[in-house]
Amino acid sequence: MSKSLGTGMNPVAVMDAYGADATRYGLMKMASSQDVRFSEGAIEEGRKLANKLWNVARLILQASEGAAPEERPRTVEERWILGRLSQAQREYERLLGRFDFSHAVGELYRLTFDDFCDWYAESIKPRLYGGDADARSTATAALERLLKLLHPAMPHVTEEIWSNLPGRETRLIVAPWPEPLPAYEEDADALAAAQTAARIYRRSAVRVPLEGDAQRIFESVVRPREDGAGDREAEVARVRKELQRIEGKLGNASFTEKAPREVVEAEEAKRAQYLAELEALGG
């Protein structure tokens, strides 16, 4: 790190302000890019992730009342989170193998913040508090697996949470790395309809029709306060405009051939997202 480039930092001061795990995460987030400049925002992102993990772990451990970790999924969101944990693990391992630490911790951030905390934990709260034994054991098992994946990036907070799981006889640092769960990976897109509806509603207050599990999960996670009060036609027009912009970008050979693979894949993912939203909106 060079002071002349504005990248100098006092690690002790940063750890005092944000914590060791947040500092470690932030440095990993910065590590894979060229011309690295110190970013306090990356450290802050690590602090938010550590806090989010601590809070969701406390929720599960208190609500589960000592339930032993065991994968006993009975609902779509339980099969979905086990599939997402396995899917994310494969991508995480691939990125670590390339020493691509920035994208590796980004994968962990999305898995923890969006998938585990925002969707899974919120959707199973009623069953956890209602004393459902299967939900409690599955939640503890899913948390255990998440802690193992996060441990290389955030060793301190994960070790502390691990010590509070039931039946701990060894420390997390010497626990075996988890095996993937291919049987559940086919369910990794099972919440797509509810998530598409949530993106649309949070952005525009437009409700799209849902039913069954998708409706139940949407209501549990989003907790909508308006009944489709948004402007559907305006939202369709906005999505079409974004889709046209992305398709133009992906239709440009100079972009698809010269841009990094991750950048092109990100644009392709956006296109798929907007196509799903347009279909949900009936546009």
Short mmCIF file of N, CA, C and O in Angstrom, two decimals, residues 97-188:
data_model
loop_
_atom_site.label_atom_id
_atom_site.label_comp_id
_atom_site.label_asym_id
_atom_site.label_seq_id
_atom_site.Cartn_x
_atom_site.Cartn_y
_atom_site.Cartn_z
N GLY A 97 -10.49 -20.30 -5.14
CA GLY A 97 -9.47 -21.00 -5.91
C GLY A 97 -8.74 -20.10 -6.88
O GLY A 97 -7.59 -20.37 -7.24
N ARG A 98 -9.39 -19.02 -7.29
CA ARG A 98 -8.77 -18.04 -8.20
C ARG A 98 -8.18 -16.86 -7.43
O ARG A 98 -7.73 -15.89 -8.03
N PHE A 99 -8.21 -16.93 -6.10
CA PHE A 99 -7.77 -15.83 -5.23
C PHE A 99 -8.54 -14.54 -5.53
O PHE A 99 -8.02 -13.44 -5.34
N ASP A 100 -9.78 -14.71 -5.95
CA ASP A 100 -10.64 -13.56 -6.24
C ASP A 100 -11.44 -13.25 -4.98
O ASP A 100 -12.64 -13.53 -4.88
N PHE A 101 -10.76 -12.65 -4.01
CA PHE A 101 -11.37 -12.44 -2.70
C PHE A 101 -12.51 -11.42 -2.74
O PHE A 101 -13.47 -11.52 -1.98
N SER A 102 -12.41 -10.44 -3.62
CA SER A 102 -13.44 -9.41 -3.69
C SER A 102 -14.79 -10.00 -4.06
O SER A 102 -15.80 -9.75 -3.39
N HIS A 103 -14.83 -10.79 -5.13
CA HIS A 103 -16.10 -11.40 -5.53
C HIS A 103 -16.51 -12.50 -4.56
O HIS A 103 -17.71 -12.78 -4.39
N ALA A 104 -15.54 -13.15 -3.91
CA ALA A 104 -15.86 -14.21 -2.94
C ALA A 104 -16.65 -13.65 -1.76
O ALA A 104 -17.68 -14.21 -1.37
N VAL A 105 -16.19 -12.53 -1.18
CA VAL A 105 -16.92 -11.97 -0.05
C VAL A 105 -18.22 -11.31 -0.52
O VAL A 105 -19.20 -11.25 0.23
N GLY A 106 -18.26 -10.86 -1.77
CA GLY A 106 -19.51 -10.35 -2.31
C GLY A 106 -20.57 -11.43 -2.38
O GLY A 106 -21.75 -11.19 -2.10
N GLU A 107 -20.15 -12.64 -2.74
CA GLU A 107 -21.07 -13.78 -2.76
C GLU A 107 -21.59 -14.07 -1.35
O GLU A 107 -22.78 -14.34 -1.15
N LEU A 108 -20.71 -14.01 -0.35
CA LEU A 108 -21.11 -14.23 1.03
C LEU A 108 -22.07 -13.15 1.51
O LEU A 108 -23.02 -13.44 2.26
N TYR A 109 -21.82 -11.93 1.11
CA TYR A 109 -22.68 -10.81 1.53
C TYR A 109 -24.11 -11.01 1.03
O TYR A 109 -25.07 -10.89 1.79
N ARG A 110 -24.24 -11.34 -0.24
CA ARG A 110 -25.59 -11.54 -0.82
C ARG A 110 -26.27 -12.75 -0.18
O ARG A 110 -27.47 -12.72 0.10
N LEU A 111 -25.50 -13.82 0.03
CA LEU A 111 -26.06 -15.02 0.64
C LEU A 111 -26.59 -14.73 2.04
O LEU A 111 -27.69 -15.17 2.41
N THR A 112 -25.83 -13.97 2.82
CA THR A 112 -26.21 -13.70 4.21
C THR A 112 -27.31 -12.65 4.30
O THR A 112 -28.35 -12.87 4.92
N PHE A 113 -27.07 -11.49 3.68
CA PHE A 113 -28.00 -10.38 3.81
C PHE A 113 -29.33 -10.67 3.11
O PHE A 113 -30.40 -10.56 3.71
N ASP A 114 -29.24 -11.02 1.82
CA ASP A 114 -30.45 -11.15 1.02
C ASP A 114 -31.16 -12.48 1.25
O ASP A 114 -32.35 -12.52 1.56
N ASP A 115 -30.41 -13.57 1.06
CA ASP A 115 -31.04 -14.89 1.09
C ASP A 115 -31.37 -15.35 2.52
O ASP A 115 -32.52 -15.66 2.83
N PHE A 116 -30.36 -15.39 3.37
CA PHE A 116 -30.56 -15.97 4.69
C PHE A 116 -31.39 -15.06 5.60
O PHE A 116 -32.34 -15.51 6.23
N CYS A 117 -31.01 -13.79 5.67
CA CYS A 117 -31.68 -12.88 6.62
C CYS A 117 -32.99 -12.33 6.07
O CYS A 117 -34.01 -12.35 6.76
N ASP A 118 -32.96 -11.82 4.86
CA ASP A 118 -34.14 -11.12 4.33
C ASP A 118 -35.26 -12.10 3.97
O ASP A 118 -36.43 -11.86 4.29
N TRP A 119 -34.92 -13.22 3.33
CA TRP A 119 -35.95 -14.12 2.85
C TRP A 119 -36.18 -15.33 3.75
O TRP A 119 -37.30 -15.58 4.18
N TYR A 120 -35.13 -16.06 4.05
CA TYR A 120 -35.32 -17.29 4.82
C TYR A 120 -35.77 -17.00 6.26
O TYR A 120 -36.80 -17.51 6.72
N ALA A 121 -35.00 -16.21 6.99
CA ALA A 121 -35.31 -15.99 8.40
C ALA A 121 -36.68 -15.35 8.59
O ALA A 121 -37.44 -15.73 9.49
N GLU A 122 -37.03 -14.39 7.73
CA GLU A 122 -38.33 -13.74 7.87
C GLU A 122 -39.48 -14.70 7.58
O GLU A 122 -40.52 -14.66 8.23
N SER A 123 -39.29 -15.57 6.59
CA SER A 123 -40.38 -16.45 6.21
C SER A 123 -40.63 -17.58 7.21
O SER A 123 -41.74 -18.11 7.28
N ILE A 124 -39.59 -17.96 7.98
CA ILE A 124 -39.79 -19.07 8.93
C ILE A 124 -40.07 -18.60 10.36
O ILE A 124 -40.30 -19.43 11.24
N LYS A 125 -40.06 -17.31 10.60
CA LYS A 125 -40.31 -16.81 11.96
C LYS A 125 -41.58 -17.40 12.60
O LYS A 125 -41.53 -17.83 13.75
N PRO A 126 -42.72 -17.40 11.90
CA PRO A 126 -43.93 -17.93 12.55
C PRO A 126 -43.76 -19.37 13.02
O PRO A 126 -44.23 -19.73 14.11
N ARG A 127 -43.08 -20.20 12.24
CA ARG A 127 -42.90 -21.59 12.64
C ARG A 127 -41.88 -21.73 13.77
O ARG A 127 -42.01 -22.60 14.63
N LEU A 128 -40.84 -20.90 13.76
CA LEU A 128 -39.87 -20.94 14.85
C LEU A 128 -40.54 -20.59 16.18
O LEU A 128 -40.39 -21.30 17.17
N TYR A 129 -41.27 -19.48 16.18
CA TYR A 129 -41.94 -19.04 17.41
C TYR A 129 -43.10 -19.94 17.79
O TYR A 129 -43.52 -19.98 18.94
N GLY A 130 -43.62 -20.68 16.78
CA GLY A 130 -44.74 -21.57 17.06
C GLY A 130 -44.33 -22.93 17.58
O GLY A 130 -45.19 -23.78 17.81
N GLY A 131 -43.02 -23.16 17.73
CA GLY A 131 -42.54 -24.41 18.30
C GLY A 131 -42.40 -25.55 17.32
O GLY A 131 -42.33 -26.72 17.74
N ASP A 132 -42.34 -25.26 16.03
CA ASP A 132 -42.19 -26.31 15.02
C ASP A 132 -40.79 -26.93 15.13
O ASP A 132 -39.78 -26.29 14.84
N ALA A 133 -40.72 -28.20 15.52
CA ALA A 133 -39.44 -28.86 15.77
C ALA A 133 -38.61 -29.00 14.50
O ALA A 133 -37.38 -28.82 14.52
N ASP A 134 -39.25 -29.32 13.39
CA ASP A 134 -38.53 -29.45 12.13
C ASP A 134 -37.93 -28.12 11.69
O ASP A 134 -36.79 -28.06 11.23
N ALA A 135 -38.71 -27.05 11.81
CA ALA A 135 -38.22 -25.73 11.42
C ALA A 135 -37.04 -25.30 12.29
O ALA A 135 -36.07 -24.71 11.80
N ARG A 136 -37.12 -25.60 13.57
CA ARG A 136 -36.04 -25.21 14.49
C ARG A 136 -34.75 -25.97 14.19
O ARG A 136 -33.67 -25.37 14.14
N SER A 137 -34.85 -27.27 13.99
CA SER A 137 -33.65 -28.05 13.70
C SER A 137 -33.04 -27.66 12.35
O SER A 137 -31.82 -27.55 12.20
N THR A 138 -33.88 -27.43 11.36
CA THR A 138 -33.40 -27.04 10.04
C THR A 138 -32.75 -25.67 10.07
O THR A 138 -31.71 -25.45 9.44
N ALA A 139 -33.33 -24.74 10.81
CA ALA A 139 -32.76 -23.40 10.92
C ALA A 139 -31.40 -23.44 11.59
O ALA A 139 -30.46 -22.74 11.17
N THR A 140 -31.25 -24.24 12.63
CA THR A 140 -29.97 -24.36 13.31
C THR A 140 -28.93 -24.99 12.39
O THR A 140 -27.77 -24.57 12.35
N ALA A 141 -29.34 -25.99 11.60
CA ALA A 141 -28.43 -26.63 10.65
C ALA A 141 -28.01 -25.66 9.55
O ALA A 141 -26.84 -25.63 9.13
N ALA A 142 -28.96 -24.85 9.06
CA ALA A 142 -28.65 -23.88 8.02
C ALA A 142 -27.70 -22.81 8.55
O ALA A 142 -26.76 -22.39 7.86
N LEU A 143 -27.93 -22.37 9.79
CA LEU A 143 -27.03 -21.39 10.41
C LEU A 143 -25.64 -21.98 10.57
O LEU A 143 -24.63 -21.31 10.31
N GLU A 144 -25.54 -23.22 11.00
CA GLU A 144 -24.26 -23.89 11.16
C GLU A 144 -23.48 -23.90 9.84
O GLU A 144 -22.29 -23.60 9.80
N ARG A 145 -24.16 -24.21 8.76
CA ARG A 145 -23.52 -24.25 7.44
C ARG A 145 -23.08 -22.85 7.01
O ARG A 145 -21.99 -22.67 6.46
N LEU A 146 -23.91 -21.85 7.26
CA LEU A 146 -23.56 -20.47 6.91
C LEU A 146 -22.32 -20.01 7.67
O LEU A 146 -21.44 -19.35 7.11
N LEU A 147 -22.23 -20.35 8.95
CA LEU A 147 -21.08 -19.96 9.75
C LEU A 147 -19.79 -20.55 9.18
O LEU A 147 -18.74 -19.88 9.16
N LYS A 148 -19.84 -21.78 8.72
CA LYS A 148 -18.65 -22.40 8.14
C LYS A 148 -18.19 -21.66 6.89
O LYS A 148 -16.99 -21.47 6.67
N LEU A 149 -19.15 -21.26 6.06
CA LEU A 149 -18.79 -20.54 4.84
C LEU A 149 -18.22 -19.16 5.15
O LEU A 149 -17.29 -18.70 4.48
N LEU A 150 -18.75 -18.50 6.17
CA LEU A 150 -18.31 -17.15 6.51
C LEU A 150 -16.99 -17.13 7.30
O LEU A 150 -16.33 -16.10 7.36
N HIS A 151 -16.64 -18.24 7.92
CA HIS A 151 -15.52 -18.26 8.86
C HIS A 151 -14.20 -17.75 8.26
O HIS A 151 -13.48 -16.99 8.93
N PRO A 152 -13.81 -18.13 7.03
CA PRO A 152 -12.54 -17.60 6.50
C PRO A 152 -12.50 -16.08 6.39
O PRO A 152 -11.43 -15.48 6.49
N ALA A 153 -13.67 -15.47 6.18
CA ALA A 153 -13.71 -14.01 6.03
C ALA A 153 -13.95 -13.30 7.36
O ALA A 153 -13.49 -12.17 7.55
N MET A 154 -14.68 -13.93 8.27
CA MET A 154 -15.04 -13.30 9.54
C MET A 154 -14.86 -14.30 10.67
O MET A 154 -15.82 -14.84 11.22
N PRO A 155 -13.61 -14.60 11.04
CA PRO A 155 -13.36 -15.70 11.99
C PRO A 155 -13.84 -15.46 13.40
O PRO A 155 -14.22 -16.41 14.09
N HIS A 156 -13.85 -14.21 13.87
CA HIS A 156 -14.14 -13.96 15.29
C HIS A 156 -15.63 -14.07 15.61
O HIS A 156 -16.03 -14.78 16.53
N VAL A 157 -16.46 -13.37 14.85
CA VAL A 157 -17.89 -13.39 15.15
C VAL A 157 -18.47 -14.77 14.87
O VAL A 157 -19.34 -15.25 15.62
N THR A 158 -17.99 -15.45 13.83
CA THR A 158 -18.51 -16.78 13.53
C THR A 158 -18.11 -17.78 14.62
O THR A 158 -18.90 -18.65 14.99
N GLU A 159 -16.90 -17.64 15.14
CA GLU A 159 -16.46 -18.55 16.21
C GLU A 159 -17.29 -18.33 17.48
O GLU A 159 -17.66 -19.29 18.17
N GLU A 160 -17.59 -17.08 17.78
CA GLU A 160 -18.39 -16.78 18.97
C GLU A 160 -19.80 -17.34 18.84
O GLU A 160 -20.34 -17.95 19.77
N ILE A 161 -20.43 -17.16 17.67
CA ILE A 161 -21.77 -17.70 17.45
C ILE A 161 -21.73 -19.23 17.50
O ILE A 161 -22.60 -19.86 18.11
N TRP A 162 -20.71 -19.81 16.89
CA TRP A 162 -20.57 -21.26 16.87
C TRP A 162 -20.55 -21.84 18.30
O TRP A 162 -21.14 -22.89 18.56
N SER A 163 -19.88 -21.14 19.20
CA SER A 163 -19.76 -21.63 20.57
C SER A 163 -21.11 -21.67 21.29
O SER A 163 -21.25 -22.34 22.31
N ASN A 164 -22.10 -20.96 20.75
CA ASN A 164 -23.44 -20.95 21.36
C ASN A 164 -24.40 -21.93 20.71
O ASN A 164 -25.53 -22.06 21.17
N LEU A 165 -23.97 -22.61 19.65
CA LEU A 165 -24.81 -23.64 19.06
C LEU A 165 -24.86 -24.85 19.99
O LEU A 165 -23.90 -25.12 20.71
N PRO A 166 -25.96 -25.60 20.00
CA PRO A 166 -26.06 -26.75 20.90
C PRO A 166 -25.07 -27.86 20.54
O PRO A 166 -24.82 -28.12 19.36
N GLY A 167 -24.52 -28.49 21.57
CA GLY A 167 -23.66 -29.66 21.36
C GLY A 167 -22.30 -29.37 20.78
O GLY A 167 -21.70 -30.23 20.14
N ARG A 168 -21.76 -28.16 21.02
CA ARG A 168 -20.43 -27.84 20.47
C ARG A 168 -19.34 -28.50 21.31
O ARG A 168 -19.26 -28.27 22.52
N GLU A 169 -18.51 -29.33 20.69
CA GLU A 169 -17.40 -29.95 21.39
C GLU A 169 -16.05 -29.51 20.85
O GLU A 169 -15.01 -29.71 21.48
N THR A 170 -16.04 -28.92 19.65
CA THR A 170 -14.81 -28.40 19.05
C THR A 170 -15.06 -26.99 18.57
O THR A 170 -16.21 -26.55 18.44
N ARG A 171 -13.99 -26.28 18.29
CA ARG A 171 -14.11 -24.92 17.78
C ARG A 171 -14.38 -24.96 16.28
O ARG A 171 -14.06 -25.94 15.58
N LEU A 172 -14.93 -23.89 15.78
CA LEU A 172 -15.28 -23.80 14.36
C LEU A 172 -14.04 -23.91 13.48
O LEU A 172 -14.09 -24.50 12.40
N ILE A 173 -12.93 -23.35 13.92
CA ILE A 173 -11.73 -23.32 13.08
C ILE A 173 -11.24 -24.72 12.72
O ILE A 173 -10.55 -24.90 11.71
N VAL A 174 -11.58 -25.73 13.53
CA VAL A 174 -11.16 -27.10 13.22
C VAL A 174 -12.33 -27.97 12.77
O VAL A 174 -12.17 -29.18 12.58
N ALA A 175 -13.49 -27.38 12.59
CA ALA A 175 -14.65 -28.13 12.10
C ALA A 175 -14.46 -28.46 10.62
O ALA A 175 -13.85 -27.68 9.88
N PRO A 176 -14.96 -29.59 10.16
CA PRO A 176 -14.80 -29.95 8.74
C PRO A 176 -15.56 -29.00 7.83
O PRO A 176 -16.63 -28.50 8.18
N TRP A 177 -14.99 -28.75 6.66
CA TRP A 177 -15.66 -27.93 5.65
C TRP A 177 -16.91 -28.66 5.18
O TRP A 177 -16.90 -29.88 5.01
N PRO A 178 -18.02 -27.96 4.98
CA PRO A 178 -19.27 -28.65 4.63
C PRO A 178 -19.23 -29.27 3.23
O PRO A 178 -18.59 -28.73 2.32
N GLU A 179 -19.93 -30.36 3.07
CA GLU A 179 -20.13 -30.96 1.76
C GLU A 179 -21.32 -30.26 1.10
O GLU A 179 -22.29 -29.92 1.77
N PRO A 180 -21.28 -30.05 -0.21
CA PRO A 180 -22.44 -29.44 -0.89
C PRO A 180 -23.69 -30.32 -0.75
O PRO A 180 -23.60 -31.50 -0.39
N LEU A 181 -24.84 -29.72 -1.03
CA LEU A 181 -26.11 -30.42 -0.92
C LEU A 181 -26.79 -30.44 -2.29
O LEU A 181 -27.77 -29.72 -2.52
N PRO A 182 -26.28 -31.23 -3.21
CA PRO A 182 -26.82 -31.20 -4.58
C PRO A 182 -28.30 -31.55 -4.66
O PRO A 182 -29.00 -31.10 -5.57
N ALA A 183 -28.81 -32.33 -3.71
CA ALA A 183 -30.22 -32.72 -3.75
C ALA A 183 -31.16 -31.52 -3.63
O ALA A 183 -32.31 -31.59 -4.08
N TYR A 184 -30.68 -30.44 -3.02
CA TYR A 184 -31.53 -29.27 -2.82
C TYR A 184 -31.27 -28.16 -3.85
O TYR A 184 -32.00 -27.17 -3.88
N GLU A 185 -30.24 -28.30 -4.66
CA GLU A 185 -29.89 -27.23 -5.58
C GLU A 185 -30.95 -27.00 -6.65
O GLU A 185 -31.06 -25.92 -7.21
N GLU A 186 -31.77 -28.02 -6.93
CA GLU A 186 -32.85 -27.84 -7.90
C GLU A 186 -33.92 -26.90 -7.36
O GLU A 186 -34.76 -26.41 -8.13
N ASP A 187 -33.90 -26.63 -6.05
CA ASP A 187 -34.87 -25.71 -5.44
C ASP A 187 -34.29 -24.30 -5.26
O ASP A 187 -34.93 -23.45 -4.64
N ALA A 188 -33.08 -24.06 -5.79
CA ALA A 188 -32.41 -22.78 -5.54
C ALA A 188 -33.12 -21.59 -6.20
O ALA A 188 -32.85 -20.44 -5.85
#
